């Protein structure tokens, strides 16, 4: 698979690069795969440390469930947003206040309750994200995000279509690493996510490159000369 790159336009609002039907298919599949991974956790797995060093497996699953629940309904989005802002400390990134809220709200839940929540809110969240109209998705989010020292303006659609699926995907891999299990990886799902990440990485740096990744989600990407 090859991709053509260009310098990331700093003055442009970042929009999703994947077609909408593919975006929704990826979201639905990823929520199901995360639920499958959590279903397979053994009792001793829930207290294992993760690459998210402040969270063990149970806390990481709590975040995944809370994040899925975030866009399950407009009411829940507003509720979590207000609660996160109310608890945000001076100098604390908003995302940190939000994720800590998600974890703390589920600190009393056991494995079966967290599993049930993931199965309940995952499909609902995928459908709700799919119903966000285009004129809303094209709007810019408030503030900027700094990536490799460069400020970027993201659209709402980029967050809901791309970042939310990547977040679940990334944490599914975290769970696999923490428990020593091989993650389920396929070209038509994980390969599409990886290809989108590679294309985005290439647009940001705007330099000639050759990249080869092995495995079911891998591929070969290149652009320009001077490799």
CSV table of C-alpha atoms in Angstrom, one decimal:
chain,number,residue,atom,x,y,z
A,1,UNK,CA,0.0,0.0,0.0
A,2,UNK,CA,1.4,3.4,-1.0
A,3,UNK,CA,0.4,6.8,0.1
A,4,UNK,CA,1.3,10.3,-1.2
A,5,UNK,CA,2.2,12.8,1.4
A,6,UNK,CA,2.2,16.6,1.8
A,7,UNK,CA,3.1,19.0,4.6
A,8,UNK,CA,0.4,19.2,7.2
A,9,UNK,CA,-1.4,22.5,6.6
A,10,UNK,CA,-1.1,24.3,9.9
A,11,UNK,CA,-3.8,26.8,9.2
A,12,UNK,CA,-6.4,24.1,8.2
A,13,UNK,CA,-8.8,22.4,10.5
A,14,UNK,CA,-7.9,18.7,10.6
A,15,UNK,CA,-10.7,16.6,9.2
A,16,UNK,CA,-11.0,12.8,8.9
A,17,UNK,CA,-9.3,11.2,5.9
A,18,UNK,CA,-11.3,8.0,6.0
A,19,UNK,CA,-14.7,7.7,4.2
A,20,UNK,CA,-17.7,7.8,6.5
A,21,UNK,CA,-19.0,4.2,5.9
A,22,UNK,CA,-15.5,2.9,6.7
A,23,UNK,CA,-15.3,5.1,9.8
A,24,UNK,CA,-18.5,3.6,11.2
A,25,UNK,CA,-17.5,0.0,10.4
A,26,UNK,CA,-14.2,0.5,12.2
A,27,UNK,CA,-16.0,1.9,15.3
A,28,UNK,CA,-18.5,-0.9,15.5
A,29,UNK,CA,-15.8,-3.6,15.1
A,30,UNK,CA,-13.4,-2.0,17.6
A,31,UNK,CA,-16.1,-1.7,20.3
A,32,UNK,CA,-16.8,-5.4,19.8
A,33,UNK,CA,-13.2,-6.5,19.8
A,34,UNK,CA,-12.6,-4.5,23.0
A,35,UNK,CA,-15.6,-6.2,24.6
A,36,UNK,CA,-14.3,-9.6,23.5
A,37,UNK,CA,-10.9,-8.9,25.1
A,38,UNK,CA,-12.5,-7.8,28.4
A,39,UNK,CA,-14.7,-10.9,28.4
A,40,UNK,CA,-11.6,-13.1,28.2
A,41,UNK,CA,-9.9,-11.4,31.2
A,42,UNK,CA,-9.2,-13.8,34.1
A,43,UNK,CA,-9.7,-12.8,37.7
A,44,UNK,CA,-6.0,-12.3,38.2
A,45,UNK,CA,-5.7,-10.0,35.1
A,46,UNK,CA,-7.7,-7.2,36.6
A,47,UNK,CA,-5.0,-6.0,38.9
A,48,UNK,CA,-2.1,-6.3,36.4
A,49,UNK,CA,-0.2,-3.0,35.6
A,50,UNK,CA,-0.5,-1.5,32.2
A,51,UNK,CA,1.5,0.8,29.9
A,52,UNK,CA,-0.7,3.5,31.1
A,53,UNK,CA,1.3,3.6,34.3
A,54,UNK,CA,-1.3,5.3,36.5
A,55,UNK,CA,-3.9,2.6,35.8
A,56,UNK,CA,-4.1,-1.1,36.3
A,57,UNK,CA,-6.2,-3.3,34.0
A,58,UNK,CA,-9.5,-2.6,35.9
A,59,UNK,CA,-8.9,1.2,35.8
A,60,UNK,CA,-8.0,1.0,32.1
A,61,UNK,CA,-11.2,-0.9,31.3
A,62,UNK,CA,-13.1,1.7,33.4
A,63,UNK,CA,-11.7,4.4,31.1
A,64,UNK,CA,-12.6,2.5,28.0
A,65,UNK,CA,-16.2,2.1,29.2
A,66,UNK,CA,-16.4,5.7,30.2
A,67,UNK,CA,-15.1,6.9,26.9
A,68,UNK,CA,-17.5,4.7,25.0
A,69,UNK,CA,-20.3,6.1,27.2
A,70,UNK,CA,-19.2,9.7,26.5
A,71,UNK,CA,-20.9,9.8,23.1
A,72,UNK,CA,-23.7,7.3,23.8
A,73,UNK,CA,-26.1,10.2,24.2
A,74,UNK,CA,-26.1,14.0,24.1
A,75,UNK,CA,-27.1,14.0,27.8
A,76,UNK,CA,-24.1,11.9,28.8
A,77,UNK,CA,-21.7,14.0,26.7
A,78,UNK,CA,-22.9,17.1,28.4
A,79,UNK,CA,-22.8,15.5,31.9
A,80,UNK,CA,-19.3,14.2,31.6
A,81,UNK,CA,-18.1,17.5,30.0
A,82,UNK,CA,-19.5,19.6,32.9
A,83,UNK,CA,-18.3,17.2,35.6
A,84,UNK,CA,-14.8,17.1,34.1
A,85,UNK,CA,-14.6,20.9,33.9
A,86,UNK,CA,-15.8,21.2,37.5
A,87,UNK,CA,-13.0,19.0,38.8
A,88,UNK,CA,-10.2,20.3,36.5
A,89,UNK,CA,-7.2,21.6,38.4
A,90,UNK,CA,-5.2,24.7,37.3
A,91,UNK,CA,-2.8,23.7,34.6
A,92,UNK,CA,-4.3,20.2,34.2
A,93,UNK,CA,-5.2,19.2,30.6
A,94,UNK,CA,-8.9,18.8,30.0
A,95,UNK,CA,-8.5,15.2,28.8
A,96,UNK,CA,-6.8,14.2,32.0
A,97,UNK,CA,-9.7,15.6,34.1
A,98,UNK,CA,-12.2,13.7,31.8
A,99,UNK,CA,-10.4,10.4,31.9
A,100,UNK,CA,-9.8,10.5,35.7
A,101,UNK,CA,-13.5,11.2,36.1
A,102,UNK,CA,-14.4,8.1,34.0
A,103,UNK,CA,-12.2,5.9,36.1
A,104,UNK,CA,-13.3,7.3,39.5
A,105,UNK,CA,-17.0,7.0,38.6
A,106,UNK,CA,-16.4,3.3,38.1
A,107,UNK,CA,-14.2,2.5,41.0
A,108,UNK,CA,-17.0,0.6,42.8
A,109,UNK,CA,-17.7,-1.6,39.8
A,110,UNK,CA,-16.5,-5.2,39.5
A,111,UNK,CA,-15.5,-7.1,36.4
A,112,UNK,CA,-18.9,-8.4,35.5
A,113,UNK,CA,-20.4,-4.9,35.8
A,114,UNK,CA,-17.7,-3.4,33.6
A,115,UNK,CA,-18.2,-6.1,31.0
A,116,UNK,CA,-21.9,-5.5,31.0
A,117,UNK,CA,-21.4,-1.7,30.5
A,118,UNK,CA,-19.1,-2.3,27.6
A,119,UNK,CA,-21.6,-4.6,25.8
A,120,UNK,CA,-24.4,-2.1,26.5
A,121,UNK,CA,-22.7,1.2,25.5
A,122,UNK,CA,-20.4,0.1,22.7
A,123,UNK,CA,-23.1,-0.5,20.1
A,124,UNK,CA,-25.0,2.6,21.3
A,125,UNK,CA,-21.9,4.8,21.1
A,126,UNK,CA,-21.1,3.6,17.5
A,127,UNK,CA,-24.7,4.4,16.4
A,128,UNK,CA,-24.6,7.8,18.1
A,129,UNK,CA,-21.3,8.8,16.5
A,130,UNK,CA,-22.8,7.8,13.2
A,131,UNK,CA,-25.7,10.1,13.6
A,132,UNK,CA,-23.6,13.3,14.1
A,133,UNK,CA,-24.5,15.5,11.1
A,134,UNK,CA,-21.8,16.7,8.7
A,135,UNK,CA,-22.2,20.4,9.5
A,136,UNK,CA,-21.4,19.5,13.2
A,137,UNK,CA,-18.5,17.2,12.4
A,138,UNK,CA,-16.9,19.9,10.2
A,139,UNK,CA,-16.8,22.4,13.1
A,140,UNK,CA,-13.6,23.0,14.9
A,141,UNK,CA,-13.1,22.0,18.5
A,142,UNK,CA,-12.3,24.7,21.1
A,143,UNK,CA,-8.6,25.3,21.6
A,144,UNK,CA,-5.7,23.6,19.9
A,145,UNK,CA,-3.8,20.3,20.3
A,146,UNK,CA,-0.1,20.3,20.3
A,147,UNK,CA,1.5,17.4,18.3
A,148,UNK,CA,5.3,17.2,18.3
A,149,UNK,CA,5.5,20.8,19.4
A,150,UNK,CA,3.1,22.1,16.6
A,151,UNK,CA,-0.3,23.4,17.5
A,152,UNK,CA,-3.2,21.9,15.4
A,153,UNK,CA,-6.9,22.7,15.2
A,154,UNK,CA,-9.0,19.6,15.1
A,155,UNK,CA,-12.6,19.2,13.8
A,156,UNK,CA,-15.3,17.6,15.9
A,157,UNK,CA,-15.5,14.8,13.2
A,158,UNK,CA,-11.8,14.1,13.5
A,159,UNK,CA,-12.2,13.5,17.2
A,160,UNK,CA,-15.4,11.4,16.9
A,161,UNK,CA,-14.5,9.5,13.7
A,162,UNK,CA,-10.8,9.0,14.2
A,163,UNK,CA,-9.5,9.7,17.7
A,164,UNK,CA,-12.2,7.8,19.5
A,165,UNK,CA,-11.6,4.6,17.5
A,166,UNK,CA,-7.9,4.9,17.9
A,167,UNK,CA,-8.2,5.3,21.6
A,168,UNK,CA,-10.2,2.0,21.9
A,169,UNK,CA,-7.8,0.3,19.5
A,170,UNK,CA,-4.7,1.5,21.4
A,171,UNK,CA,-6.0,0.4,24.8
A,172,UNK,CA,-7.0,-3.0,23.4
A,173,UNK,CA,-3.4,-3.5,22.5
A,174,UNK,CA,-2.4,-2.2,26.0
A,175,UNK,CA,-4.7,-4.9,27.5
A,176,UNK,CA,-3.0,-7.6,25.3
A,177,UNK,CA,0.4,-6.5,26.4
A,178,UNK,CA,-0.6,-6.4,30.1
A,179,UNK,CA,-2.1,-9.9,30.0
A,180,UNK,CA,0.4,-11.6,27.7
A,181,UNK,CA,-2.2,-12.5,25.0
A,182,UNK,CA,-1.9,-12.0,21.3
A,183,UNK,CA,-4.4,-9.3,20.1
A,184,UNK,CA,-6.8,-10.1,17.2
A,185,UNK,CA,-5.4,-8.3,14.2
A,186,UNK,CA,-6.8,-8.2,10.6
A,187,UNK,CA,-5.9,-6.3,7.5
A,188,UNK,CA,-9.5,-5.1,6.9
A,189,UNK,CA,-9.7,-3.5,10.4
A,190,UNK,CA,-6.4,-3.0,12.1
A,191,UNK,CA,-4.6,-2.6,8.8
A,192,UNK,CA,-7.0,0.3,7.8
A,193,UNK,CA,-6.3,2.0,11.2
A,194,UNK,CA,-2.6,1.7,10.8
A,195,UNK,CA,-2.6,2.9,7.2
A,196,UNK,CA,-4.5,6.0,8.3
A,197,UNK,CA,-2.0,6.6,11.1
A,198,UNK,CA,0.9,6.3,8.7
A,199,UNK,CA,-0.7,8.7,6.2
A,200,UNK,CA,-1.3,11.2,8.9
A,201,UNK,CA,2.3,10.8,10.2
A,202,UNK,CA,3.6,11.4,6.7
A,203,UNK,CA,1.5,14.5,6.2
A,204,UNK,CA,2.8,16.0,9.3
A,205,UNK,CA,6.5,15.5,8.6
A,206,UNK,CA,6.3,16.1,4.8
A,207,UNK,CA,9.6,14.3,4.2
A,208,UNK,CA,10.5,11.5,1.8
A,209,UNK,CA,10.2,8.1,3.5
A,210,UNK,CA,10.0,4.4,3.2
A,211,UNK,CA,8.2,2.5,5.9
A,212,UNK,CA,7.6,-1.3,6.1
A,213,UNK,CA,5.6,-2.8,8.9
A,214,UNK,CA,5.1,-6.6,9.2
A,215,UNK,CA,2.2,-8.6,10.5
A,216,UNK,CA,-1.5,-8.7,9.6
A,217,UNK,CA,-1.9,-4.9,10.1
A,218,UNK,CA,1.3,-4.0,8.3
A,219,UNK,CA,2.2,-2.9,4.8
A,220,UNK,CA,4.7,-0.9,2.8
A,221,UNK,CA,4.4,2.9,2.4
A,222,UNK,CA,6.7,5.3,0.6
A,223,UNK,CA,6.9,8.8,-0.8
A,224,UNK,CA,9.6,10.8,-2.6
A,225,UNK,CA,13.3,10.1,-2.9
A,226,UNK,CA,16.2,10.3,-0.6
A,227,UNK,CA,15.1,7.3,1.5
